[in-house]
Tab-separated table of C-alpha atoms and ligand atoms in Angstrom:
chain	number	residue	atom	x	y	z
A	1	MET	CA	54.965	85.750	2.007
A	2	THR	CA	52.807	86.225	-1.064
A	3	VAL	CA	51.735	89.703	-2.102
A	4	THR	CA	48.044	90.315	-2.648
A	5	GLU	CA	46.654	92.311	-5.558
A	6	SER	CA	46.607	96.059	-5.003
A	7	PRO	CA	45.572	98.869	-7.320
A	8	ALA	CA	48.382	101.385	-7.009
A	9	VAL	CA	51.606	102.254	-5.285
A	10	VAL	CA	52.641	105.561	-3.840
A	11	HIS	CA	56.023	106.621	-5.232
A	12	SER	CA	58.036	108.637	-2.786
A	13	PRO	CA	60.778	110.616	-4.531
A	14	GLY	CA	63.863	111.071	-2.412
A	15	ALA	CA	62.672	108.669	0.291
A	16	PRO	CA	65.387	106.755	2.168
A	17	PRO	CA	66.013	103.353	0.588
A	18	PRO	CA	65.381	100.624	3.163
A	19	ASP	CA	62.683	99.994	5.749
A	20	GLY	CA	64.337	99.824	9.128
A	21	PRO	CA	67.954	99.258	10.081
A	22	LEU	CA	68.007	95.541	9.169
A	23	CYS	CA	66.767	95.901	5.580
A	24	LYS	CA	69.604	96.797	3.228
A	25	GLY	CA	67.332	97.320	0.254
A	26	ARG	CA	64.411	96.002	-1.747
A	27	ALA	CA	64.805	94.077	-4.970
A	28	ILE	CA	62.777	92.379	-7.693
A	29	VAL	CA	64.469	89.445	-9.453
A	30	ILE	CA	62.768	88.133	-12.587
A	31	GLY	CA	63.777	84.618	-13.638
A	32	ALA	CA	64.399	83.550	-10.062
A	33	SER	CA	63.283	79.907	-9.996
A	34	SER	CA	66.667	78.388	-10.936
A	35	GLY	CA	70.254	79.071	-11.924
A	36	ILE	CA	71.732	82.556	-11.709
A	37	GLY	CA	68.478	84.281	-10.674
A	38	ALA	CA	67.782	81.881	-7.779
A	39	ALA	CA	71.408	82.095	-6.598
A	40	LEU	CA	71.201	85.884	-6.667
A	41	VAL	CA	67.973	85.894	-4.636
A	42	ARG	CA	69.741	83.782	-1.975
A	43	ARG	CA	72.725	86.137	-1.918
A	44	LEU	CA	70.609	89.292	-1.759
A	45	VAL	CA	68.526	87.913	1.110
A	46	ALA	CA	71.691	86.846	2.953
A	47	ASP	CA	72.948	90.396	2.444
A	48	GLY	CA	69.846	91.871	4.079
A	49	TYR	CA	67.616	92.610	1.079
A	50	ARG	CA	63.911	91.991	0.932
A	51	VAL	CA	63.389	90.314	-2.445
A	52	ALA	CA	60.455	89.590	-4.750
A	53	ALA	CA	61.278	86.508	-6.829
A	54	LEU	CA	59.376	85.859	-10.067
A	55	ALA	CA	59.245	83.043	-12.632
A	56	ARG	CA	56.775	80.566	-14.130
A	57	ARG	CA	57.543	77.485	-11.983
A	58	GLY	CA	55.558	78.082	-8.808
A	59	GLU	CA	56.826	74.937	-7.072
A	60	ARG	CA	60.424	76.139	-7.367
A	61	LEU	CA	59.462	79.556	-6.048
A	62	ALA	CA	57.609	77.940	-3.136
A	63	GLU	CA	60.791	76.041	-2.214
A	64	LEU	CA	62.769	79.282	-2.349
A	65	GLU	CA	60.200	81.055	-0.198
A	66	GLN	CA	60.271	78.214	2.342
A	67	GLU	CA	64.084	78.317	2.432
A	68	LEU	CA	64.368	82.094	2.779
A	69	GLY	CA	61.319	82.939	4.881
A	70	GLU	CA	59.803	86.389	5.209
A	71	ALA	CA	62.614	88.157	3.359
A	72	ALA	CA	61.478	86.581	0.075
A	73	LEU	CA	58.086	87.026	-1.510
A	74	THR	CA	57.307	85.180	-4.697
A	75	ARG	CA	54.971	85.556	-7.617
A	76	VAL	CA	54.307	83.225	-10.547
A	77	HIS	CA	54.768	85.264	-13.711
A	78	ASP	CA	55.375	84.554	-17.378
A	79	VAL	CA	57.387	87.434	-18.858
A	80	THR	CA	55.659	87.000	-22.219
A	81	ASP	CA	52.489	88.187	-20.436
A	82	ARG	CA	53.574	91.815	-20.804
A	83	GLN	CA	50.240	93.542	-20.261
A	84	VAL	CA	50.212	92.551	-16.575
A	85	VAL	CA	53.641	94.067	-15.890
A	86	PRO	CA	52.644	97.660	-14.940
A	87	VAL	CA	50.086	96.532	-12.324
A	88	LEU	CA	52.275	93.675	-11.080
A	89	PHE	CA	55.250	96.011	-10.750
A	90	GLU	CA	53.257	98.475	-8.660
A	91	ASP	CA	51.868	95.654	-6.561
A	92	LEU	CA	55.347	94.271	-5.840
A	93	VAL	CA	56.781	97.691	-5.021
A	94	ARG	CA	53.949	98.205	-2.589
A	95	GLY	CA	54.479	94.754	-1.052
A	96	LEU	CA	58.210	95.387	-0.667
A	97	GLY	CA	57.702	98.886	0.715
A	98	GLY	CA	59.677	100.505	-2.117
A	99	LEU	CA	62.295	99.412	-4.626
A	100	ASP	CA	66.064	99.859	-4.953
A	101	LEU	CA	67.055	97.163	-7.427
A	102	LEU	CA	65.539	95.371	-10.420
A	103	VAL	CA	67.371	92.343	-11.848
A	104	TYR	CA	66.235	90.733	-15.098
A	105	ALA	CA	67.605	87.181	-15.285
A	106	ALA	CA	64.818	85.449	-17.249
A	107	GLY	CA	66.047	83.789	-20.389
A	108	ILE	CA	65.728	80.791	-22.668
A	109	MET	CA	68.178	79.238	-25.116
A	110	PRO	CA	66.414	76.382	-26.904
A	111	LYS	CA	68.412	74.004	-29.086
A	112	VAL	CA	68.619	75.224	-32.685
A	113	GLY	CA	69.674	72.892	-35.482
A	114	PRO	CA	72.299	74.004	-38.031
A	115	GLN	CA	69.677	74.322	-40.778
A	116	GLU	CA	66.734	75.286	-38.576
A	117	TYR	CA	64.917	78.572	-39.256
A	118	ASP	CA	61.849	78.412	-37.014
A	119	THR	CA	60.264	81.839	-36.706
A	120	GLU	CA	57.929	80.910	-33.832
A	121	LYS	CA	60.844	79.583	-31.797
A	122	ASP	CA	62.886	82.677	-32.606
A	123	VAL	CA	60.079	85.042	-31.605
A	124	ALA	CA	59.680	83.134	-28.309
A	125	ILE	CA	63.371	83.774	-27.566
A	126	LEU	CA	62.958	87.490	-28.261
A	127	GLU	CA	59.755	87.704	-26.212
A	128	THR	CA	61.447	86.150	-23.178
A	129	ASN	CA	64.992	87.465	-23.341
A	130	LEU	CA	64.377	90.930	-24.777
A	131	CYS	CA	60.731	92.093	-24.650
A	132	GLY	CA	60.386	91.005	-21.001
A	133	MET	CA	63.529	92.949	-20.151
A	134	ILE	CA	62.068	96.033	-21.810
A	135	ALA	CA	58.662	95.657	-20.131
A	136	TRP	CA	60.215	95.385	-16.643
A	137	GLY	CA	63.073	97.779	-17.378
A	138	ASN	CA	60.670	100.526	-18.453
A	139	GLU	CA	58.669	100.264	-15.230
A	140	ALA	CA	61.818	100.391	-13.116
A	141	ALA	CA	63.253	103.263	-15.179
A	142	ARG	CA	60.127	105.356	-14.604
A	143	LEU	CA	60.107	104.727	-10.843
A	144	PHE	CA	63.859	105.082	-10.331
A	145	GLY	CA	63.955	108.240	-12.447
A	146	SER	CA	61.203	109.792	-10.324
A	147	GLN	CA	62.749	108.780	-6.990
A	148	ARG	CA	66.246	109.689	-8.273
A	149	ARG	CA	67.923	106.481	-7.167
A	150	GLY	CA	67.914	102.774	-7.954
A	151	THR	CA	69.739	100.139	-9.984
A	152	ILE	CA	68.610	98.168	-13.021
A	153	CYS	CA	70.656	95.066	-13.776
A	154	GLY	CA	70.218	92.911	-16.883
A	155	ILE	CA	71.807	89.477	-17.312
A	156	SER	CA	72.964	89.554	-20.913
A	157	SER	CA	75.637	87.203	-22.310
A	158	ILE	CA	78.980	86.899	-24.028
A	159	ALA	CA	76.812	85.505	-26.864
A	160	GLY	CA	75.741	89.049	-27.745
A	161	VAL	CA	79.164	90.312	-28.794
A	162	ARG	CA	79.191	88.650	-32.223
A	163	GLY	CA	76.705	86.935	-34.553
A	164	ARG	CA	77.560	83.279	-34.062
A	165	ARG	CA	76.188	80.618	-36.390
A	166	GLY	CA	74.953	78.305	-33.597
A	167	GLN	CA	72.390	80.593	-31.957
A	168	PRO	CA	71.384	83.423	-34.314
A	169	VAL	CA	68.409	84.729	-32.335
A	170	TYR	CA	69.646	84.034	-28.793
A	171	GLY	CA	72.707	86.157	-29.677
A	172	THR	CA	70.460	88.790	-31.260
A	173	SER	CA	68.358	88.988	-28.089
A	174	LYS	CA	71.458	89.576	-25.978
A	175	ALA	CA	72.993	92.134	-28.351
A	176	ALA	CA	69.692	94.040	-28.377
A	177	MET	CA	69.468	93.789	-24.588
A	178	ASP	CA	72.968	95.303	-24.337
A	179	HIS	CA	71.845	98.155	-26.583
A	180	TYR	CA	68.671	98.792	-24.566
A	181	LEU	CA	70.559	98.763	-21.264
A	182	GLU	CA	73.213	101.148	-22.580
A	183	ALA	CA	70.513	103.550	-23.743
A	184	LEU	CA	68.770	103.347	-20.347
A	185	ARG	CA	72.106	104.031	-18.644
A	186	ASN	CA	72.635	107.120	-20.768
A	187	ARG	CA	69.090	108.349	-20.104
A	188	LEU	CA	69.071	107.723	-16.367
A	189	ASP	CA	72.583	108.701	-15.343
A	190	GLU	CA	71.593	112.310	-14.638
A	191	TYR	CA	68.858	111.036	-12.294
A	192	GLY	CA	71.342	109.092	-10.164
A	193	VAL	CA	70.133	105.727	-11.481
A	194	HIS	CA	72.657	102.951	-12.238
A	195	VAL	CA	72.247	100.469	-15.063
A	196	VAL	CA	74.450	97.375	-14.937
A	197	THR	CA	74.949	95.008	-17.871
A	198	ILE	CA	76.218	91.541	-16.931
A	199	ARG	CA	77.814	89.411	-19.633
A	200	PRO	CA	78.424	85.933	-18.232
A	201	GLY	CA	80.587	83.442	-20.092
A	202	PHE	CA	79.817	79.838	-19.133
A	203	VAL	CA	77.742	79.158	-16.008
A	204	GLU	CA	76.559	75.722	-14.786
A	205	THR	CA	72.773	75.976	-14.796
A	206	GLU	CA	69.777	74.153	-16.237
A	207	MET	CA	70.186	76.224	-19.400
A	208	THR	CA	73.648	74.797	-20.072
A	209	ALA	CA	73.111	71.271	-18.625
A	210	GLY	CA	74.584	68.652	-20.928
A	211	LEU	CA	76.518	71.143	-23.059
A	212	GLY	CA	79.840	70.132	-21.463
A	213	LEU	CA	81.094	73.723	-21.197
A	214	ARG	CA	84.716	73.768	-20.042
A	215	GLY	CA	85.676	76.255	-17.341
A	216	ALA	CA	82.084	77.009	-16.351
A	217	ILE	CA	81.559	78.745	-13.007
A	218	SER	CA	78.754	77.891	-10.578
A	219	ALA	CA	75.529	79.897	-10.426
A	220	ASP	CA	76.543	81.081	-6.955
A	221	GLN	CA	79.913	82.346	-8.257
A	222	ALA	CA	78.050	84.208	-10.983
A	223	ALA	CA	75.642	85.652	-8.397
A	224	ARG	CA	78.554	86.846	-6.263
A	225	GLY	CA	80.049	88.629	-9.281
A	226	ILE	CA	76.699	90.223	-10.094
A	227	GLN	CA	76.263	91.382	-6.508
A	228	ARG	CA	79.716	92.999	-6.579
A	229	ALA	CA	79.015	94.668	-9.920
A	230	ILE	CA	75.774	96.108	-8.520
A	231	GLU	CA	77.466	97.346	-5.336
A	232	ARG	CA	80.271	98.999	-7.335
A	233	HIS	CA	77.904	100.568	-9.854
A	234	ALA	CA	79.685	98.819	-12.708
A	235	THR	CA	78.450	99.572	-16.206
A	236	VAL	CA	79.363	96.392	-18.088
A	237	ARG	CA	80.808	93.392	-16.231
A	238	TYR	CA	82.019	90.115	-17.774
A	239	LEU	CA	81.802	87.031	-15.544
A	240	PRO	CA	84.333	85.730	-14.877
A	241	ARG	CA	86.428	88.776	-15.795
A	242	ARG	CA	88.631	86.860	-18.262
A	243	TRP	CA	85.676	86.867	-20.661
A	244	TRP	CA	86.385	90.559	-21.252
A	245	LEU	CA	89.556	89.517	-23.059
A	246	VAL	CA	87.704	86.794	-24.958
A	247	ALA	CA	85.166	89.398	-26.078
A	248	GLN	CA	87.893	91.764	-27.324
A	249	ILE	CA	89.543	88.958	-29.298
A	250	VAL	CA	86.283	87.666	-30.759
A	251	ARG	CA	85.276	91.210	-31.756
A	252	SER	CA	88.580	91.772	-33.518
A	253	ILE	CA	88.358	88.685	-35.771
A	254	PRO	CA	87.648	89.833	-39.335
A	255	SER	CA	84.299	88.660	-40.698
A	256	PHE	CA	86.046	86.714	-43.473
A	257	PHE	CA	87.700	84.453	-40.847
A	258	PHE	CA	84.861	84.518	-38.331
A	259	ARG	CA	82.370	83.003	-40.767
A	260	ARG	CA	84.694	80.036	-41.269
A	261	MET	CA	84.945	79.322	-37.547
A	262	SER	CA	82.629	76.815	-35.873
A	263	ILE	CA	81.865	78.945	-32.781
B	1	NAP	N1	74.206	79.613	-18.007
B	1	NAP	C1	75.030	80.311	-18.780
B	1	NAP	O1	76.123	79.833	-19.153
B	1	NAP	C2	74.670	81.711	-19.195
B	1	NAP	C3	75.636	82.447	-19.892
B	1	NAP	C4	75.321	83.749	-20.291
B	1	NAP	C5	74.092	84.283	-19.973
B	1	NAP	N2	73.159	83.531	-19.310
B	1	NAP	C6	71.872	84.167	-19.029
B	1	NAP	O2	71.597	84.090	-17.647
B	1	NAP	C7	70.188	84.173	-17.440
B	1	NAP	C8	69.774	83.112	-16.432
B	1	NAP	O3	69.937	81.825	-17.039
B	1	NAP	P1	70.483	80.556	-16.247
B	1	NAP	O4	71.751	80.154	-16.875
B	1	NAP	O5	70.432	80.813	-14.789
B	1	NAP	O6	69.409	79.451	-16.693
B	1	NAP	P2	68.120	78.844	-15.980
B	1	NAP	O7	68.484	78.123	-14.747
B	1	NAP	O8	67.433	78.090	-17.061
B	1	NAP	O9	67.269	80.131	-15.547
B	1	NAP	C9	66.423	80.803	-16.424
B	1	NAP	C10	65.384	81.515	-15.603
B	1	NAP	O10	64.537	82.236	-16.512
B	1	NAP	C11	63.193	81.941	-16.155
B	1	NAP	N3	62.310	82.081	-17.303
B	1	NAP	C12	62.439	81.507	-18.532
B	1	NAP	N4	61.393	81.811	-19.297
B	1	NAP	C13	60.576	82.598	-18.529
B	1	NAP	C14	59.327	83.205	-18.750
B	1	NAP	N5	58.656	83.099	-19.924
B	1	NAP	N6	58.769	83.926	-17.764
B	1	NAP	C15	59.396	84.039	-16.571
B	1	NAP	N7	60.586	83.499	-16.300
B	1	NAP	C16	61.158	82.761	-17.273
B	1	NAP	C17	63.221	80.519	-15.625
B	1	NAP	O11	62.120	80.281	-14.786
B	1	NAP	P3	60.815	79.438	-15.189
B	1	NAP	O12	61.219	78.386	-16.177
B	1	NAP	O13	60.358	78.887	-13.872
B	1	NAP	O14	59.870	80.437	-15.748
B	1	NAP	C18	64.512	80.547	-14.813
B	1	NAP	O15	64.246	81.058	-13.536
B	1	NAP	C19	69.540	84.001	-18.816
B	1	NAP	O16	69.140	85.248	-19.311
B	1	NAP	C20	70.680	83.468	-19.672
B	1	NAP	O17	70.536	83.832	-21.030
B	1	NAP	C21	73.428	82.260	-18.901
């Protein structure tokens, strides 16, 4: 099902979440054409959600739509195209019949050489991983605040906990995303809105293909963890959970030693 353009959506504060007894909720997933986002769309639909799935690769979205049927609607969208977000958001909310959950999973992590300082590449990472999160997060925050319920979930990364030499700007985008999500959580808590930060460790997806990451979990395992974190109104969740310990250790390494490490 593809949503048609529509000028506005009627927000209904305090309205009951789902449409009918069989719909558990309504969700928008951005970055849904592969990896963690696509796996989460499948899980949410299996759980009874009606989901709008967005990304740039229309052919992948069409496959998802064919697989999942009426419960999934798709829209081709490039998150760097921020000016369309307010109208698109309203259009999707209207098409879904309301909104309970926004998940931002869009992200890029291009290869960066050890002596590479390419500003255009770095800005592209920030535009996708951070500015898109803010553009979509702000729309959801406004709606959820007014209806006094809803959940915003951002897929951050373990890479945001420390400034590693290998990926200076990817890590920056995730650290800034963590900061934005924490601030949203603190703003929206009194309105009954939940904000969930997910920090995956290693996940087998197109982003990490060929990197030979040991101990990586599947995208579906990651999606299951995200779904649980959303259901339990977690604040920050590492996936798998052992990455919490890794984060504490990495944070505690003095800068003098950290800068001599190859991670
Ligand atoms: N894999 C890991 O080990 C790992 C670890 C920590 C965090 N993460 C985070 O998890 C999230 C999902 O990544 P993944 O591992 O599932 O990789 P992936 O399979 O490459 O998925 C990335 C998704 O982002 C979308 N995307 C990228 N640029 C976009 C743009 N300009 N506009 C709209 N959508 C865009 C892609 O769709 P299109 O290309 O079709 O647009 C795709 O659906 C990312 O934020 C990543 O940083 C991954």
